[in-house]
Short mmCIF file of C-alpha atoms and ligand atoms in Angstrom, two decimals:
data_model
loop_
_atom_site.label_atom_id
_atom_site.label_comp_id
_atom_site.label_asym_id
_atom_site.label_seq_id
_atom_site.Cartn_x
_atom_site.Cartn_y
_atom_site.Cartn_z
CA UNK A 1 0.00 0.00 0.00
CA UNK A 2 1.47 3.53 -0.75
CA UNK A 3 -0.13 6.56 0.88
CA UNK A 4 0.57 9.84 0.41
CA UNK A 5 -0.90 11.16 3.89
CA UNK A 6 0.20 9.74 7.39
CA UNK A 7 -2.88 7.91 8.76
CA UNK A 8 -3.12 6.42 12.16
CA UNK A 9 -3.20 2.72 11.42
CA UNK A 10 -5.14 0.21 14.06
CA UNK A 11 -2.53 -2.53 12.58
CA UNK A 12 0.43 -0.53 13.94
CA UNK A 13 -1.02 0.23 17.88
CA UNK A 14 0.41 -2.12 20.15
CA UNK A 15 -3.18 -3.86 21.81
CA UNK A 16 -2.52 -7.09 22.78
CA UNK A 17 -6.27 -8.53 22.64
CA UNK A 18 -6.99 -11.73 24.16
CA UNK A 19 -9.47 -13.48 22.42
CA UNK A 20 -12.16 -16.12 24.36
CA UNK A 21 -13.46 -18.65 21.91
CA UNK A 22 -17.20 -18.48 21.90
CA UNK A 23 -17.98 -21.61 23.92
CA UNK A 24 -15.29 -21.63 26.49
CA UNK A 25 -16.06 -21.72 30.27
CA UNK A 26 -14.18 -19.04 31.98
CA UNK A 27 -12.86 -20.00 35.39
CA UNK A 28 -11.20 -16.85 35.75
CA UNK A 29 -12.19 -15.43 39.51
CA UNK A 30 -10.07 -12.39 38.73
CA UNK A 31 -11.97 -10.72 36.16
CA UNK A 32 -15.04 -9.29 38.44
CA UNK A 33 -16.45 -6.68 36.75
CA UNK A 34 -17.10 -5.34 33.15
CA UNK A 35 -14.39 -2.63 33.17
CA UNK A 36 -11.60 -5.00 33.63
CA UNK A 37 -12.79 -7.38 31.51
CA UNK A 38 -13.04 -5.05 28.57
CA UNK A 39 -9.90 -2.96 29.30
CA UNK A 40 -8.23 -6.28 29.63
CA UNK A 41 -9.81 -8.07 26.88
CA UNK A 42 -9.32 -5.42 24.14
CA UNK A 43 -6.13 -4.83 24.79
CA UNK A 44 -5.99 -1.77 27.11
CA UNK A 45 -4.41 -2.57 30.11
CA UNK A 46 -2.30 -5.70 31.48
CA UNK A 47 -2.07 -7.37 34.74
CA UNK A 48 1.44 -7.05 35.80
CA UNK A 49 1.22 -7.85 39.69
CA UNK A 50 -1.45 -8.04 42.16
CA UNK A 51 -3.57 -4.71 42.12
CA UNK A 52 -0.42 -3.35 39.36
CA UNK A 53 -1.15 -2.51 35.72
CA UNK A 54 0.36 -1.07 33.03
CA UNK A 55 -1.35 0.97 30.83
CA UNK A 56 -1.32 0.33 27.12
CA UNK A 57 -1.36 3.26 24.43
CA UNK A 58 -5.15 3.35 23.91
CA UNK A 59 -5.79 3.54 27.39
CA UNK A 60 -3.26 6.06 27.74
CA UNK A 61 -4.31 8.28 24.86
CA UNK A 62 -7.83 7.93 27.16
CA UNK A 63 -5.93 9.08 30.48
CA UNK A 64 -4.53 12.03 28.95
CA UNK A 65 -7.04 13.00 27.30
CA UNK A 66 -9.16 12.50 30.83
CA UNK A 67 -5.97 14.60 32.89
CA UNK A 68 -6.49 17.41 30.35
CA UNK A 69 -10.41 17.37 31.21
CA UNK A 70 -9.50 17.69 34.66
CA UNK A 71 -6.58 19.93 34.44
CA UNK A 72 -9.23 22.25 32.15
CA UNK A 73 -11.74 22.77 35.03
CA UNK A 74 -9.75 22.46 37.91
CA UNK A 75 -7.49 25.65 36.50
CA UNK A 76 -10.67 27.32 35.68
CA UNK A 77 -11.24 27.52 39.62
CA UNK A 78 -7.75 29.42 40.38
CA UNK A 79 -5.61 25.74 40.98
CA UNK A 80 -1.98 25.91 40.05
CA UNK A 81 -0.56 22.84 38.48
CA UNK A 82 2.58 21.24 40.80
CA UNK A 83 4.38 17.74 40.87
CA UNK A 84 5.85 16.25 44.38
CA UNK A 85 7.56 13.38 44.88
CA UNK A 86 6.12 10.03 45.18
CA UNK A 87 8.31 9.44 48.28
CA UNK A 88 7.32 11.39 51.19
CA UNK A 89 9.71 11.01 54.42
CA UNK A 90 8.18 9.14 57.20
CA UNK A 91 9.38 11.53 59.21
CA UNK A 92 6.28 13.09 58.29
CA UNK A 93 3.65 11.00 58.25
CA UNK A 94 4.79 10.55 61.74
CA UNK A 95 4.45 14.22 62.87
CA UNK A 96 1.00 14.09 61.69
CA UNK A 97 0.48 10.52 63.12
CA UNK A 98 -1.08 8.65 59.80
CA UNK A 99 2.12 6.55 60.02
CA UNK A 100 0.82 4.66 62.50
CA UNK A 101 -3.33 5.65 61.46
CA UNK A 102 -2.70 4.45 58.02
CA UNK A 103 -0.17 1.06 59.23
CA UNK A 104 -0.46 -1.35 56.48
CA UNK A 105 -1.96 0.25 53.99
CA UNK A 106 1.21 2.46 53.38
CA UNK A 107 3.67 1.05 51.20
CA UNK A 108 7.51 1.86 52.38
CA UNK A 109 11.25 2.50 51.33
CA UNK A 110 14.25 2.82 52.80
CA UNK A 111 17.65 4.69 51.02
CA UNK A 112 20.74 3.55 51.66
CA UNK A 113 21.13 5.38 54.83
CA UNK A 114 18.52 4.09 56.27
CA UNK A 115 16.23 6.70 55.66
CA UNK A 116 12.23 5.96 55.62
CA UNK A 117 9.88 6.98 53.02
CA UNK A 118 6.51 6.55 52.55
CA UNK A 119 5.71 5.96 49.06
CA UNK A 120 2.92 8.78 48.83
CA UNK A 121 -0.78 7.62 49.08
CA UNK A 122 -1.70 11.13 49.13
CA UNK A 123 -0.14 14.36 49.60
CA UNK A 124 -1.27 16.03 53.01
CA UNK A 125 1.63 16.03 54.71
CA UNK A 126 4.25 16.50 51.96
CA UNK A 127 1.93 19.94 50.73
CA UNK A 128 1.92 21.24 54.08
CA UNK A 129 5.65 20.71 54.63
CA UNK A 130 6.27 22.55 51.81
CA UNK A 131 4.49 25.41 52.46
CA UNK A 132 6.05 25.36 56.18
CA UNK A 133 9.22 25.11 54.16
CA UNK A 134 8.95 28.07 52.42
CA UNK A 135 8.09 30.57 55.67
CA UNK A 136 4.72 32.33 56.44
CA UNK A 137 3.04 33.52 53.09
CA UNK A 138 1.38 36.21 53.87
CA UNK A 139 -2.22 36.20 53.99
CA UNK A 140 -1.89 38.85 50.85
CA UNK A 141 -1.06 35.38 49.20
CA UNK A 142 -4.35 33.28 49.94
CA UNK A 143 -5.76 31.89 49.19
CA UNK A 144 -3.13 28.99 47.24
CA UNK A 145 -4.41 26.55 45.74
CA UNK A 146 -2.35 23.90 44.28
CA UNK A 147 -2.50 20.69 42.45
CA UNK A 148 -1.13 17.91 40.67
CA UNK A 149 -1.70 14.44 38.54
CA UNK A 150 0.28 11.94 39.79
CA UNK A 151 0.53 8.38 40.62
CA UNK A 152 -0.44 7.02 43.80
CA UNK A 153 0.25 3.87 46.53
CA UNK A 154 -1.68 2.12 48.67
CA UNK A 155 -1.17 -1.67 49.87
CA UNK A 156 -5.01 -2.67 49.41
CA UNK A 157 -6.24 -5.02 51.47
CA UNK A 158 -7.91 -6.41 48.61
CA UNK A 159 -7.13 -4.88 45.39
CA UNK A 160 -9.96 -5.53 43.16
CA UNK A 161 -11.94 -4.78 40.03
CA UNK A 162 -9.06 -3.65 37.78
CA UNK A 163 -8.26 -0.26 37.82
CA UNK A 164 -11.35 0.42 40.14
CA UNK A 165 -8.90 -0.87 43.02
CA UNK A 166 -5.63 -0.78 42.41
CA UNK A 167 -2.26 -0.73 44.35
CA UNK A 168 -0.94 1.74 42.27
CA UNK A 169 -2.85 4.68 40.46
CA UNK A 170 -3.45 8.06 39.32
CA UNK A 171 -5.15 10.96 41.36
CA UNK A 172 -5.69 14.43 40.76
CA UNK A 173 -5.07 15.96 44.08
CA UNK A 174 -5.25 19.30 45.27
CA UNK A 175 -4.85 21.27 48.31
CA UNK A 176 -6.30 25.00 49.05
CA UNK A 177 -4.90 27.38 52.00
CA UNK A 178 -6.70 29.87 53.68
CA UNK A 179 -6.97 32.67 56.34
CA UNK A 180 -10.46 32.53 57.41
CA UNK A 181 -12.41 28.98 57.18
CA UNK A 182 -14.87 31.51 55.03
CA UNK A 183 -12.70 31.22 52.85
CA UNK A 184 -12.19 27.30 53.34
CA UNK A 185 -15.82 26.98 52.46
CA UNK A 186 -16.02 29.72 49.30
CA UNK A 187 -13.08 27.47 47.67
CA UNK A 188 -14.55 24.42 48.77
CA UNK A 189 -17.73 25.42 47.19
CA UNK A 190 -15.69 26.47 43.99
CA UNK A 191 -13.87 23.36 43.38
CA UNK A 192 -17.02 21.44 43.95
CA UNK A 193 -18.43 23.30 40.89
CA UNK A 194 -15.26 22.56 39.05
CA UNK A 195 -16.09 18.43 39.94
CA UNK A 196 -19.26 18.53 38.83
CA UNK A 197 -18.59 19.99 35.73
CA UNK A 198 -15.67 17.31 35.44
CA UNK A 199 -18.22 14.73 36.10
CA UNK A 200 -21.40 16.11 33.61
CA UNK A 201 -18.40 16.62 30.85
CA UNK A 202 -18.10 12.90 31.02
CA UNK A 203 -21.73 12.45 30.98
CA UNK A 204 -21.34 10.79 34.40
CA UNK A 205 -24.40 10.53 37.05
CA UNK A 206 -22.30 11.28 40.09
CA UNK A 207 -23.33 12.28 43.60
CA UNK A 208 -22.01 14.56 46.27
CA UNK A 209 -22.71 12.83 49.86
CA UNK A 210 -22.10 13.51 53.18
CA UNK A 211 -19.19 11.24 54.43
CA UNK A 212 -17.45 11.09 57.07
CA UNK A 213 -13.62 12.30 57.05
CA UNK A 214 -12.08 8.85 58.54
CA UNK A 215 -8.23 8.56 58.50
CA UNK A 216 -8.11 11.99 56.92
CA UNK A 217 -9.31 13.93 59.70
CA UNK A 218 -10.86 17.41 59.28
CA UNK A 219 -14.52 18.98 60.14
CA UNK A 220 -16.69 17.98 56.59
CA UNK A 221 -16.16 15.61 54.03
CA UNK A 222 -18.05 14.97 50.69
CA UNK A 223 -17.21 11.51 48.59
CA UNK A 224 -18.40 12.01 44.64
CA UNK A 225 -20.25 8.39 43.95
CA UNK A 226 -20.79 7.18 40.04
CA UNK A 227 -23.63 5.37 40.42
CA UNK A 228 -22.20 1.88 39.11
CA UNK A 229 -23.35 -2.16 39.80
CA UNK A 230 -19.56 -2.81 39.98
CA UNK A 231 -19.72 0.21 42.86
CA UNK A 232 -18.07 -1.09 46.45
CA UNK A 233 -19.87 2.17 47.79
CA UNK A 234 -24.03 2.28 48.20
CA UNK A 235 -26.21 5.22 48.42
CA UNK A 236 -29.27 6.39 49.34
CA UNK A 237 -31.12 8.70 46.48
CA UNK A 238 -34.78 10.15 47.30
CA UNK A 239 -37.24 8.96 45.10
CA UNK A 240 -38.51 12.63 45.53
CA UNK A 241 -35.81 15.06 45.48
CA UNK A 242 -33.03 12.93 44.00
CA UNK A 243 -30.76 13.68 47.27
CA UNK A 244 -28.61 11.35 48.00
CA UNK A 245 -27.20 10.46 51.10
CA UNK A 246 -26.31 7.43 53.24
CA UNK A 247 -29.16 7.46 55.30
CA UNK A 248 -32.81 5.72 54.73
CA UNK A 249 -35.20 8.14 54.90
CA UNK A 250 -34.20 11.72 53.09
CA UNK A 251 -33.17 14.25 55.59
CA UNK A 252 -34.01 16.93 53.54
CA UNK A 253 -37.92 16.06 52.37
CA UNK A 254 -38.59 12.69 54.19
CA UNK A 255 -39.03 11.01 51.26
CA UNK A 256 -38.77 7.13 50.61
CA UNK A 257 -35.04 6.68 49.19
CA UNK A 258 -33.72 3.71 46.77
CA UNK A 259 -30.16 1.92 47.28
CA UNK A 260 -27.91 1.82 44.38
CA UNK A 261 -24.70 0.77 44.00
CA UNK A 262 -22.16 3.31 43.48
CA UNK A 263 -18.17 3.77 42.87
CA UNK A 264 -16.52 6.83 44.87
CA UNK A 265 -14.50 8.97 41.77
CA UNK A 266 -13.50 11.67 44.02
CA UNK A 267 -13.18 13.02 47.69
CA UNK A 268 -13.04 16.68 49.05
CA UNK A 269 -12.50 17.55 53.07
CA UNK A 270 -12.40 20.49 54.43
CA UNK A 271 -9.51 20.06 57.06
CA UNK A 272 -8.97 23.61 58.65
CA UNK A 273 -5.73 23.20 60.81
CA UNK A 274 -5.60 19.53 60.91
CA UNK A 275 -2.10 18.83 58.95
CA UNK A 276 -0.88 22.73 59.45
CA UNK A 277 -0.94 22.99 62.65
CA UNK A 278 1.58 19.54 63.76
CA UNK A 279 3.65 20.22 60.34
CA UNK A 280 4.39 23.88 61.44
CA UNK A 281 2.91 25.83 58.57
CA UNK A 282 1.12 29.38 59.00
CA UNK A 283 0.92 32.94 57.58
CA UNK A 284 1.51 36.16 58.59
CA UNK A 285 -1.63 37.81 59.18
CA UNK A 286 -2.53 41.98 58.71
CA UNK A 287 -1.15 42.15 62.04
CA UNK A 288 1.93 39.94 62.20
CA UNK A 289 0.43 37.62 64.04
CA UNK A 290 1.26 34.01 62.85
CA UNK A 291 -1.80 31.35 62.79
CA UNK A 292 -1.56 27.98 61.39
CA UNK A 293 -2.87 28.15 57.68
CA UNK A 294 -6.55 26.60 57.08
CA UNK A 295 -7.02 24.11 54.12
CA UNK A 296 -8.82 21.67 52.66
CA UNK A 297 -8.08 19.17 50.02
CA UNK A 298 -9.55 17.57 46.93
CA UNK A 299 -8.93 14.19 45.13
CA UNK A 300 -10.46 12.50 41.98
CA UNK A 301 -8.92 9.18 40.98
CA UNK A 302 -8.13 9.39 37.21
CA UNK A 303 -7.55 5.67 36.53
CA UNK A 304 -10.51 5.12 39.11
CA UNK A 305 -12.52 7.07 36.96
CA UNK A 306 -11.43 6.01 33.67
CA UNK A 307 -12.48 2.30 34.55
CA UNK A 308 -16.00 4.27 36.23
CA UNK A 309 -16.74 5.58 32.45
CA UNK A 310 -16.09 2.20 30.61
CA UNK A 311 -18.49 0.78 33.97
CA UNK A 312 -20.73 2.99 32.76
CA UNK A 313 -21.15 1.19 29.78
CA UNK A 314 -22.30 2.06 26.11
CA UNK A 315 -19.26 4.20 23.68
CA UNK A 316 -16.67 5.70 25.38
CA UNK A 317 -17.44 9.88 26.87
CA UNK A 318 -16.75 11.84 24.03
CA UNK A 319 -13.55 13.76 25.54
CA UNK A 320 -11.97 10.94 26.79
CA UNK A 321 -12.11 8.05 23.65
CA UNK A 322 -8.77 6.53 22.80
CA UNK A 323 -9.55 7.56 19.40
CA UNK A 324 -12.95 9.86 18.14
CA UNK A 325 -13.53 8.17 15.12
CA UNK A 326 -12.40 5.14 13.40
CA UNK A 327 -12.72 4.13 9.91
CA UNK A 328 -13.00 0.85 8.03
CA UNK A 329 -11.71 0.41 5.16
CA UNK A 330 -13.84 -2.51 2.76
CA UNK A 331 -12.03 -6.07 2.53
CA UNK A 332 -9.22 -7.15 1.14
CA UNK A 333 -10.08 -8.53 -2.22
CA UNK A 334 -13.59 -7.73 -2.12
CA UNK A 335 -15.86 -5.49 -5.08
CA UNK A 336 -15.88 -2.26 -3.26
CA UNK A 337 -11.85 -3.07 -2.42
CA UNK A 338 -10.89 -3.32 -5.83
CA UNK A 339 -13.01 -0.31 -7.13
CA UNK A 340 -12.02 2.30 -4.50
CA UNK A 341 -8.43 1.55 -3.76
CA UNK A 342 -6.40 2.96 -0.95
CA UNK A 343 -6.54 6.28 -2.32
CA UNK A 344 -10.32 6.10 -1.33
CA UNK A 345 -9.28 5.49 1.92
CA UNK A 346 -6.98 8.30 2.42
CA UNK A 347 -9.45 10.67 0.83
CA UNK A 348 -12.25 9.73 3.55
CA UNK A 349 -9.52 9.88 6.46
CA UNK A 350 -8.62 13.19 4.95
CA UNK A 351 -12.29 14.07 4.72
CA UNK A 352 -13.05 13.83 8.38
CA UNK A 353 -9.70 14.71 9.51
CA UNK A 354 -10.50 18.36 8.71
CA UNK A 355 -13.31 18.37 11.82
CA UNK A 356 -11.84 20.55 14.02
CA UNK A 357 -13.44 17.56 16.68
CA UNK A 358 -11.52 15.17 14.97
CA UNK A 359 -8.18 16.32 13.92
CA UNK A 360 -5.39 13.69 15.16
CA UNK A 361 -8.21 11.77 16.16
CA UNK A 362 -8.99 9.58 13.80
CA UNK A 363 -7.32 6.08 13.25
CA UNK A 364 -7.81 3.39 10.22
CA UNK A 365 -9.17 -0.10 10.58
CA UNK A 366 -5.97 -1.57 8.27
CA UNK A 367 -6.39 -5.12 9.55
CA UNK A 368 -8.05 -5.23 5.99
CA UNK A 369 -8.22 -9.19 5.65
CA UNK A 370 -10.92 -9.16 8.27
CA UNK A 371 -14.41 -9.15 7.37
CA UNK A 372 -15.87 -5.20 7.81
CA UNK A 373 -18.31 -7.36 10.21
CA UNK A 374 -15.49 -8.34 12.34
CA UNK A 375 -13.74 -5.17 12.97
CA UNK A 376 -17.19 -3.55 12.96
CA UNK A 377 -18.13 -5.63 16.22
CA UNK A 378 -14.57 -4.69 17.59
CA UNK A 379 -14.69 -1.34 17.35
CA UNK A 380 -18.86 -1.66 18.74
CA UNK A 381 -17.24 -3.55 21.62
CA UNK A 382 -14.36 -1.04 22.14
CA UNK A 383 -16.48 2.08 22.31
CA UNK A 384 -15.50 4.33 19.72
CA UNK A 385 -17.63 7.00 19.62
CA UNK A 386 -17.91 7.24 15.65
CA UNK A 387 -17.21 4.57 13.71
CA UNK A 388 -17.71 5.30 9.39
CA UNK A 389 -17.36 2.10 7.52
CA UNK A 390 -16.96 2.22 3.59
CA UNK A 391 -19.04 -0.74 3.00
CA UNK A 392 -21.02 -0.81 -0.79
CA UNK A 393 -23.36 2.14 -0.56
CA UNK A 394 -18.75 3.52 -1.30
CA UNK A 395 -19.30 2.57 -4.86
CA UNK A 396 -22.69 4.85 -5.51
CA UNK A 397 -22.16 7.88 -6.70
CA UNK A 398 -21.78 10.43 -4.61
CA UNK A 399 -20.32 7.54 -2.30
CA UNK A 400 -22.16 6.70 1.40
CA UNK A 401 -20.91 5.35 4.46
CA UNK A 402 -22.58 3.97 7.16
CA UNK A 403 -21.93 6.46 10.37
CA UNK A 404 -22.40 4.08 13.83
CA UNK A 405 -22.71 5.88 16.51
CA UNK A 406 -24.41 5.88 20.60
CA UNK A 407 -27.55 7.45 18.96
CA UNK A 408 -28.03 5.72 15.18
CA UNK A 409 -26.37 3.67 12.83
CA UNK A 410 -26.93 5.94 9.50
CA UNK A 411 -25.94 5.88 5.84
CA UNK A 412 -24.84 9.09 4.76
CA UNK A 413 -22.86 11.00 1.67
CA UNK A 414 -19.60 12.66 3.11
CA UNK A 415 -20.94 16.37 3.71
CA UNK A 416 -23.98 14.68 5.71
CA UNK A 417 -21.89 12.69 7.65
CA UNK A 418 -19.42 15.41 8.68
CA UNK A 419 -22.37 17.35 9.42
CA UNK A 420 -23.99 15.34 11.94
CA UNK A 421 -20.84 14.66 13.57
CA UNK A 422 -20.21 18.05 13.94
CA UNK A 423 -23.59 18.46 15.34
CA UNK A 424 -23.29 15.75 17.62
CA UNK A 425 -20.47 17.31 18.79
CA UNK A 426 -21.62 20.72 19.48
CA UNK A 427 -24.45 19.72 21.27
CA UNK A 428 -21.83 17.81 24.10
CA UNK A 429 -19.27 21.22 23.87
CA UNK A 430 -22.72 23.25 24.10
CA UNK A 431 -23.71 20.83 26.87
CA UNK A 432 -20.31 21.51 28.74
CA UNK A 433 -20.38 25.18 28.28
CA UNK A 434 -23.76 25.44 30.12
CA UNK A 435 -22.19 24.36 33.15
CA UNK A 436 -19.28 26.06 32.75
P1 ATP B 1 -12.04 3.80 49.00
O1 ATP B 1 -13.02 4.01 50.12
O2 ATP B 1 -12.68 3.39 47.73
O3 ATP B 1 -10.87 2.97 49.38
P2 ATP B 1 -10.66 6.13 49.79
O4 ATP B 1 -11.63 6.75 50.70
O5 ATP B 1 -9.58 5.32 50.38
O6 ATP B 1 -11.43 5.25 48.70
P3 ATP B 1 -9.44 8.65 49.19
O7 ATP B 1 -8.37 8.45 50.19
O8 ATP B 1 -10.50 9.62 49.49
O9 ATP B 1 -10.07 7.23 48.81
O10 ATP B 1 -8.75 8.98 47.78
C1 ATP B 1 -9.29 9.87 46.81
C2 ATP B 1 -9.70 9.16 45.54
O11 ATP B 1 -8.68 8.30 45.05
C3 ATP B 1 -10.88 8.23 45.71
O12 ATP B 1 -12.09 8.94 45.69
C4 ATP B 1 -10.72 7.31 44.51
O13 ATP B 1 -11.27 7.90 43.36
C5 ATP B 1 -9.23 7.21 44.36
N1 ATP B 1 -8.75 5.93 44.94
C6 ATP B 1 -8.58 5.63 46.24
N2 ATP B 1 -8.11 4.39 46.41
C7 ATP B 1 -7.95 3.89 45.15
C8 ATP B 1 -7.47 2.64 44.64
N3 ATP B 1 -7.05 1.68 45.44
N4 ATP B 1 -7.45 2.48 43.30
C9 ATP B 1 -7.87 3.45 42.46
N5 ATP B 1 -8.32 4.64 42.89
C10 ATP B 1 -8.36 4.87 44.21
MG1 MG B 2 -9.30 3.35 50.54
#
């Protein structure tokens, strides 16, 4: 085959699938839920160790595309992006006493001179040190808030699910300091905007509750539940208000609730002085007084919630698709094959590359001795959320080609097709400016 144009070939992307014939009895107690067995299964992520995965290119093409989601909103709400280091000295964790709170769950190092680390789970203590590290800001400064993407360790008791427990993982964590818990709660307030419109961008049904703070300590805590069968979590929405909660009867209205299964994606706490004030870091204040700063903290799990929109089931959230759009090519030897040529391909791949929603975004179905039925219920499987095949309504003049997508399966000439893809896709960026 000679091309002219660079297309993004499906032949070339390293996606080790694992094929289960038809008929065969799975034993496999591992695989307990439909995320894992589809990121597994198409060739997404690998197994590597208990709770440990690594993350193959289409998944990761998902993640960053996900991060920049995140990174998009949480900006938008004054954060500053940061990176710490994964090891954290116990020295620490000790000061604020999760060393011995958190015990097994913390996964440890030691350098050659004996020194412990804690290899981070989260970030408390190391953020506060640092801003005890570099002196009082002055409350002119706050409030700061700071955060990054980065991975995270915990020593599960039971990893589980795939990437929905994990020993190793991705969060996006950050930390605001304040003055006045006002201003705590105004920021707090903020960022929670910021997560829900993280969340709705995803087209995600996810809850704020009422938690309690646990080994994180602090005065108010909210967790942010997907409702999800695979969920570990349950909650409590009203039948009449759609509140949820974790209690029975709805405290707000008194009305009857329903229990769902749900996944917890994120987790905000308000925690005033509770890491400041043992770690030593405070401001100067308009009168040169020197209080211990006030913060709170915020954390979404980005592999978490990766594996929460694939639980979620149906094509992959828009923003967040290892690929927008793929195409496939007819078959190897076949009528419409023969006629067309490769040059048809390119043209088509050209064609939609010049969306503006689809630029670099669109890869080519090349395993072209497969029936278009085959890769068609591949690519179903795998989520894409367009998929155009050039099937025989190619060789009509103008040409057609079958657009599959969450809503329709549609055969269309080129400028239709564009145009309802375009649509489609300004109605979700319309969608996502409205709660902006
Ligand atoms: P869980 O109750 O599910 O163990 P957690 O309360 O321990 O969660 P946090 O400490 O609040 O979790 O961490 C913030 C976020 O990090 C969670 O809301 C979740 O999205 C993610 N997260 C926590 N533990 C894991 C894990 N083992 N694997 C993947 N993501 C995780
Ligand atoms: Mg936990």
């Amino acid at each position: 085959m000679k091309s002219n144009i660079k297309m993004r070939l499906l032949s070339k992307v390293f996606q080790p699938l694992i094929t289960i014939p038809k008929n065969a009895k799975i034993k496999s107690t591992e695989v307990t839920c439909k995320s894992q067995k589809l990121l597994l299964e198409c060739g997404l992520i690998r197994p590597t160790s208990s709770g440990l995965f690594a993350i193959l290119p289409l998944a990761q093409r998902a993640m960053d595309k996900l991060e920049r989601h995140i990174c998009k909103h949480i900006e938008a709400a004054g954060a500053q992006r940061i990176s710490l280091s994964s090891l954290t000295p116990a020295s620490l964790w000790d000061k604020s006493g999760r060393l011995q709170e958190m015990g097994p769950e913390l996964m440890k190092a030691t350098d050659r001179h004996g020194k412990q680390y804690v290899l981070a789970p989260t970030h408390e203590e190391a953020i506060t040190d640092l801003l005890a590290d570099v002196g009082p800001l002055s409350y002119k400064q706050l409030p700061l808030i700071l955060y990054q993407i980065s991975s995270k360790f915990r020593d599960e008791h039971r990893p589980k699910h795939g990437l929905l427990r994990a020993r190793h993982f991705t969060m996006m964590d950050a930390y605001s300091h304040h003055a006045s818990e006002d201003c705590v709660l105004n920021t707090y307030e903020r960022i929670s905007r910021a997560y829900r419109d993280i969340f709705e961008g995803l087209g995600l049904k996810v809850y704020r509750v009422e938690a309690p703070s646990g080994a994180m300590g602090g005065s108010l805590s909210h967790e942010w539940q997907a409702v999800a069968e695979a969920g570990e979590d349950s909650l409590t929405i009203c039948q009449r208000c759609q509140h949820a909660g974790l209690e029975a009867k709805c405290p707000r209205c008194g009305g009857e609730g329903e229990v769902v299964s749900s996944i917890e994606v994120g987790h905000t706490f308000v925690l005033n002085t509770r890491y400041s004030s043992p770690l030593g870091a405070c401001y100067t204040d308009a009168q040169g007084a020197r209080p211990p700063l006030r913060a709170a903290c915020y954390g979404v799990g980005g592999s978490r919630l990766l594996a929460a929109c694939v639980e979620a089931g149906g094509r992959w959230p828009r923003g967040v698709a290892p690929y927008s759009a793929l195409l496939v090519p007819p078959k190897e030897g076949s009528k419409e094959w023969q006629q067309l040529g490769w040059s048809a391909v390119e043209q088509v791949y050209s064609q939609l590359s010049v969306l503006p929603t689809l630029r670099d975004d669109v890869i080519v179905d090349d395993r072209c001795d497969m029936t278009i039925g085959k890769r068609l219920m591949q690519a179903n499987r795998m989520g894409y959320p367009y998929v155009v095949v050039m099937g025989k309504a190619a060789l009509e003049s103008p040409p057609r080609y079958e657009l599959v997508c969450e809503s329709s399966t549609q055969l269309l000439t080129m400028p239709e097709l564009l145009k309802t893809i375009d649509t489609i896709d300004h109605g979700n960026m319309a969608a996502e400016k409205v709660t902006a």
